[in-house]
Each structure stands twice: as C-alpha cells, then as structure tokens.
PDB file of C-alpha atoms in Angstrom:
ATOM      1  CA  GLU X   1       2.193  -0.733 -10.427  1.00  0.00           C
ATOM      2  CA  ALA X   2       5.424  -2.264 -12.103  1.00  0.00           C
ATOM      3  CA  ASP X   3       7.449  -0.185 -10.587  1.00  0.00           C
ATOM      4  CA  LEU X   4       5.291   0.064  -6.774  1.00  0.00           C
ATOM      5  CA  ARG X   5       5.486  -3.920  -6.875  1.00  0.00           C
ATOM      6  CA  ALA X   6       9.553  -3.861  -7.632  1.00  0.00           C
ATOM      7  CA  ALA X   7       9.387  -2.303  -4.481  1.00  0.00           C
ATOM      8  CA  VAL X   8       6.845  -3.803  -2.008  1.00  0.00           C
ATOM      9  CA  VAL X   9       9.250  -7.104  -3.122  1.00  0.00           C
ATOM     10  CA  GLU X  10      12.406  -5.191  -1.977  1.00  0.00           C
ATOM     11  CA  LEU X  11      10.867  -4.197   1.271  1.00  0.00           C
ATOM     12  CA  LEU X  12       9.727  -7.776   2.053  1.00  0.00           C
ATOM     13  CA  GLU X  13      12.466  -9.072   1.106  1.00  0.00           C
ATOM     14  CA  ARG X  14      14.587  -6.716   3.012  1.00  0.00           C
ATOM     15  CA  ARG X  15      12.249  -6.747   6.151  1.00  0.00           C
ATOM     16  CA  ASP X  16      12.925 -10.320   5.818  1.00  0.00           C
ATOM     17  CA  ALA X  17      16.431 -10.425   5.900  1.00  0.00           C
ATOM     18  CA  ALA X  18      16.449  -7.329   8.580  1.00  0.00           C
ATOM     19  CA  LEU X  19      14.591  -9.971  11.364  1.00  0.00           C
ATOM     20  CA  THR X  20      16.634 -12.626  10.366  1.00  0.00           C
ATOM     21  CA  ALA X  21      20.467 -10.454  10.620  1.00  0.00           C
ATOM     22  CA  GLY X  22      18.216  -9.062  14.081  1.00  0.00           C
ATOM     23  CA  ASP X  23      19.490  -6.457  12.383  1.00  0.00           C
ATOM     24  CA  GLY X  24      17.366  -2.743  14.028  1.00  0.00           C
ATOM     25  CA  ALA X  25      19.210  -0.211  12.064  1.00  0.00           C
ATOM     26  CA  ALA X  26      18.198  -1.946   8.043  1.00  0.00           C
ATOM     27  CA  LEU X  27      14.715  -2.896  10.215  1.00  0.00           C
ATOM     28  CA  ALA X  28      14.118   0.847  10.877  1.00  0.00           C
ATOM     29  CA  ALA X  29      15.457   2.385   6.965  1.00  0.00           C
ATOM     30  CA  LEU X  30      12.209   0.215   5.776  1.00  0.00           C
ATOM     31  CA  THR X  31       9.949   2.617   7.408  1.00  0.00           C
ATOM     32  CA  VAL X  32       8.614   6.511   8.612  1.00  0.00           C
ATOM     33  CA  PRO X  33      10.504   7.208  11.352  1.00  0.00           C
ATOM     34  CA  GLY X  34       7.946   7.588  14.636  1.00  0.00           C
ATOM     35  CA  SER X  35       5.320   5.601  11.961  1.00  0.00           C
ATOM     36  CA  PRO X  36       3.421   3.164  12.828  1.00  0.00           C
ATOM     37  CA  ALA X  37       5.083   0.460  11.014  1.00  0.00           C
ATOM     38  CA  ALA X  38       8.081   1.486  12.352  1.00  0.00           C
ATOM     39  CA  GLU X  39       7.277   1.259  16.033  1.00  0.00           C
ATOM     40  CA  GLU X  40       5.790  -2.510  15.189  1.00  0.00           C
ATOM     41  CA  ASP X  41       8.758  -3.147  13.390  1.00  0.00           C
ATOM     42  CA  GLY X  42      10.946  -2.261  16.417  1.00  0.00           C
ATOM     43  CA  ALA X  43       8.718  -3.938  19.154  1.00  0.00           C
ATOM     44  CA  LEU X  44       8.987  -7.301  16.960  1.00  0.00           C
ATOM     45  CA  LEU X  45      12.580  -7.449  17.265  1.00  0.00           C
ATOM     46  CA  ALA X  46      12.728  -6.346  20.777  1.00  0.00           C
ATOM     47  CA  ARG X  47      10.451  -9.430  21.337  1.00  0.00           C
ATOM     48  CA  LEU X  48      12.441 -11.629  19.665  1.00  0.00           C
ATOM     49  CA  ARG X  49      15.179  -9.975  21.747  1.00  0.00           C
ATOM     50  CA  ALA X  50      14.069 -10.071  25.295  1.00  0.00           C
ATOM     51  CA  ALA X  51      12.785 -13.916  23.964  1.00  0.00           C
ATOM     52  CA  GLY X  52      16.174 -14.856  23.290  1.00  0.00           C
ATOM     53  CA  VAL X  53      15.734 -15.508  19.716  1.00  0.00           C
ATOM     54  CA  ARG X  54      16.746 -15.454  16.226  1.00  0.00           C
ATOM     55  CA  VAL X  55      14.744 -16.172  12.821  1.00  0.00           C
ATOM     56  CA  GLU X  56      15.878 -18.662  10.729  1.00  0.00           C
ATOM     57  CA  GLY X  57      14.366 -19.123   7.223  1.00  0.00           C
ATOM     58  CA  LEU X  58      12.299 -16.396   7.261  1.00  0.00           C
ATOM     59  CA  VAL X  59      10.697 -16.141   4.073  1.00  0.00           C
ATOM     60  CA  THR X  60       7.276 -13.311   2.910  1.00  0.00           C
ATOM     61  CA  GLU X  61       6.148 -13.579  -0.997  1.00  0.00           C
ATOM     62  CA  LEU X  62       3.981 -11.247  -2.635  1.00  0.00           C
ATOM     63  CA  ALA X  63       1.359 -13.366  -4.276  1.00  0.00           C
ATOM     64  CA  SER X  64      -0.820 -10.338  -5.465  1.00  0.00           C
ATOM     65  CA  LEU X  65      -0.915  -6.278  -5.007  1.00  0.00           C
ATOM     66  CA  GLU X  66      -3.518  -3.771  -6.239  1.00  0.00           C
ATOM     67  CA  GLU X  67      -3.487   0.121  -5.504  1.00  0.00           C
ATOM     68  CA  ARG X  68      -5.932   1.396  -3.576  1.00  0.00           C
ATOM     69  CA  GLY X  69      -5.487   4.885  -3.719  1.00  0.00           C
ATOM     70  CA  ARG X  70      -3.084   7.975  -3.831  1.00  0.00           C
ATOM     71  CA  ALA X  71      -1.713  10.829  -3.303  1.00  0.00           C
ATOM     72  CA  GLY X  72       0.988  13.864  -2.745  1.00  0.00           C
ATOM     73  CA  ALA X  73       2.925  13.960  -0.213  1.00  0.00           C
ATOM     74  CA  GLY X  74       4.928  16.431  -0.754  1.00  0.00           C
ATOM     75  CA  GLY X  75       7.736  17.347  -3.816  1.00  0.00           C
ATOM     76  CA  GLU X  76       8.650  14.189  -5.658  1.00  0.00           C
ATOM     77  CA  ARG X  77       7.020  12.155  -3.307  1.00  0.00           C
ATOM     78  CA  VAL X  78       4.012  10.363  -2.852  1.00  0.00           C
ATOM     79  CA  ARG X  79       1.431   8.662  -0.366  1.00  0.00           C
ATOM     80  CA  VAL X  80      -0.104   5.119  -1.964  1.00  0.00           C
ATOM     81  CA  ASP X  81      -2.131   2.910  -0.117  1.00  0.00           C
ATOM     82  CA  VAL X  82      -2.381  -1.180  -1.819  1.00  0.00           C
ATOM     83  CA  GLU X  83      -4.075  -4.127  -0.537  1.00  0.00           C
ATOM     84  CA  VAL X  84      -1.310  -6.908  -0.496  1.00  0.00           C
ATOM     85  CA  VAL X  85      -1.320 -10.956  -0.098  1.00  0.00           C
ATOM     86  CA  THR X  86       1.278 -12.334   1.115  1.00  0.00           C
ATOM     87  CA  ARG X  87       2.390 -15.730   2.407  1.00  0.00           C
ATOM     88  CA  GLN X  88       5.415 -17.472   4.490  1.00  0.00           C
ATOM     89  CA  GLY X  89       6.394 -20.503   4.344  1.00  0.00           C
ATOM     90  CA  GLY X  90       7.696 -22.050   7.724  1.00  0.00           C
ATOM     91  CA  TYR X  91      10.750 -20.762   9.626  1.00  0.00           C
ATOM     92  CA  ALA X  92      12.402 -21.394  13.049  1.00  0.00           C
ATOM     93  CA  LEU X  93      12.396 -19.006  16.148  1.00  0.00           C
ATOM     94  CA  VAL X  94      16.133 -20.056  17.224  1.00  0.00           C
ATOM     95  CA  PRO X  95      17.757 -19.647  20.497  1.00  0.00           C
ATOM     96  CA  GLY X  96      20.299 -17.112  20.077  1.00  0.00           C
ATOM     97  CA  GLY X  97      23.817 -19.173  20.390  1.00  0.00           C
ATOM     98  CA  ALA X  98      22.159 -22.022  18.553  1.00  0.00           C
ATOM     99  CA  ALA X  99      23.548 -23.462  15.688  1.00  0.00           C
ATOM    100  CA  ALA X 100      22.208 -26.147  14.954  1.00  0.00           C
ATOM    101  CA  ARG X 101      19.573 -24.723  11.987  1.00  0.00           C
ATOM    102  CA  GLY X 102      16.230 -25.608  12.631  1.00  0.00           C
ATOM    103  CA  ALA X 103      16.849 -25.504  17.047  1.00  0.00           C
ATOM    104  CA  GLY X 104      14.295 -24.083  18.714  1.00  0.00           C
ATOM    105  CA  GLY X 105      10.472 -23.428  18.057  1.00  0.00           C
ATOM    106  CA  ALA X 106       9.420 -24.275  14.376  1.00  0.00           C
ATOM    107  CA  MET X 107       6.355 -21.939  12.421  1.00  0.00           C
ATOM    108  CA  PRO X 108       4.387 -23.141  10.209  1.00  0.00           C
ATOM    109  CA  PRO X 109       3.660 -22.039   6.986  1.00  0.00           C
ATOM    110  CA  GLN X 110       1.133 -19.422   7.244  1.00  0.00           C
ATOM    111  CA  PRO X 111      -2.238 -19.071   5.360  1.00  0.00           C
ATOM    112  CA  PRO X 112      -2.079 -15.996   2.831  1.00  0.00           C
ATOM    113  CA  ARG X 113      -2.698 -12.716   4.894  1.00  0.00           C
ATOM    114  CA  CYS X 114      -4.024  -9.809   3.371  1.00  0.00           C
ATOM    115  CA  SER X 115      -2.936  -6.766   4.163  1.00  0.00           C
ATOM    116  CA  VAL X 116      -2.940  -2.503   2.883  1.00  0.00           C
ATOM    117  CA  LEU X 117       0.739  -1.254   3.387  1.00  0.00           C
ATOM    118  CA  THR X 118       0.795   2.662   2.734  1.00  0.00           C
ATOM    119  CA  VAL X 119       4.227   3.071   1.434  1.00  0.00           C
ATOM    120  CA  LEU X 120       5.754   6.386   1.314  1.00  0.00           C
ATOM    121  CA  GLY X 121       8.050   7.291  -1.182  1.00  0.00           C
ATOM    122  CA  PRO X 122      10.460   7.152  -3.646  1.00  0.00           C
ATOM    123  CA  PRO X 123      12.626   5.663  -1.694  1.00  0.00           C
ATOM    124  CA  TRP X 124       9.651   3.831  -0.485  1.00  0.00           C
ATOM    125  CA  ARG X 125       8.840   2.767   2.763  1.00  0.00           C
ATOM    126  CA  VAL X 126       5.807   1.321   5.061  1.00  0.00           C
ATOM    127  CA  GLU X 127       4.554   4.106   6.881  1.00  0.00           C
ATOM    128  CA  GLU X 128       1.012   2.222   8.241  1.00  0.00           C
ATOM    129  CA  VAL X 129      -0.018  -2.220   7.885  1.00  0.00           C
ATOM    130  CA  GLY X 130      -3.771  -2.481   8.263  1.00  0.00           C
ATOM    131  CA  GLY X 131      -6.006  -5.328   7.809  1.00  0.00           C
ATOM    132  CA  CYS X 132      -7.965  -5.687   4.797  1.00  0.00           C
TER     133      CYS X 132
END
C-alpha cells in the first residue's frame, strides 16, 4: 500500500503540474489511453483553453487512501480500485497572456473530496475516477 500511495501522490502532483502548464501530452501520460479518465482530463484542458485561461497555484494533496480491490490486468499489470480523499488549496484562473500572479478568477480552497480511482499499472495510470 505504501508503494501505491506514493504512486497516487505522484500522479496527483504530475496532474497539477500538467494542468498548470497546459500540457496536454503530459496530462495524457497520466491516464490510460481512451479511458474515461483520459476523456475527462482532455475535456477539462479543452475547456480551460476555450476560456482563454491557465491555472496557477494548483496543489492537490492526498489526505487518505484505502485500497478497495485488486485484479490482474495481464502480464505484470494490475488494476486497483482505491478510495482517496483529496484536498485542493486555492488557486487562480489567469488569462492566458497575463503575467500578474493571481489576476483573473480566484478559486477558493475546496472541501475534502472522496473519489474512487481505478489505476492500472505499473507504470501507474488512472483509468477511471468515480465518487465514493
């Protein structure tokens, strides 16, 4: 479970970085190609781009993780369902060309959120995200 926790923390950190950079390739590298999670993240990035904003200061922390189920996925790979509680601090949506930090819409810290992640790995990628 410690390795799985480290993998989920890394996925969250890399996702925050990819969204902040507006990097579609980096974002896609975190999900299973063609999966619901890949489609949701692609749609999120498209909405940000269409609105002409970029994300600044996004930090998602893992508060808790509990494994819910595990199954073989062929070869050395496994599919694992994990219940996670995450917290997001405040961040800003900044007009794409703005240099001033915090310009644009400020988003307040979010309350803790419980989700069930289906991850496939190794290497670990998110396949699906659902509610608890």
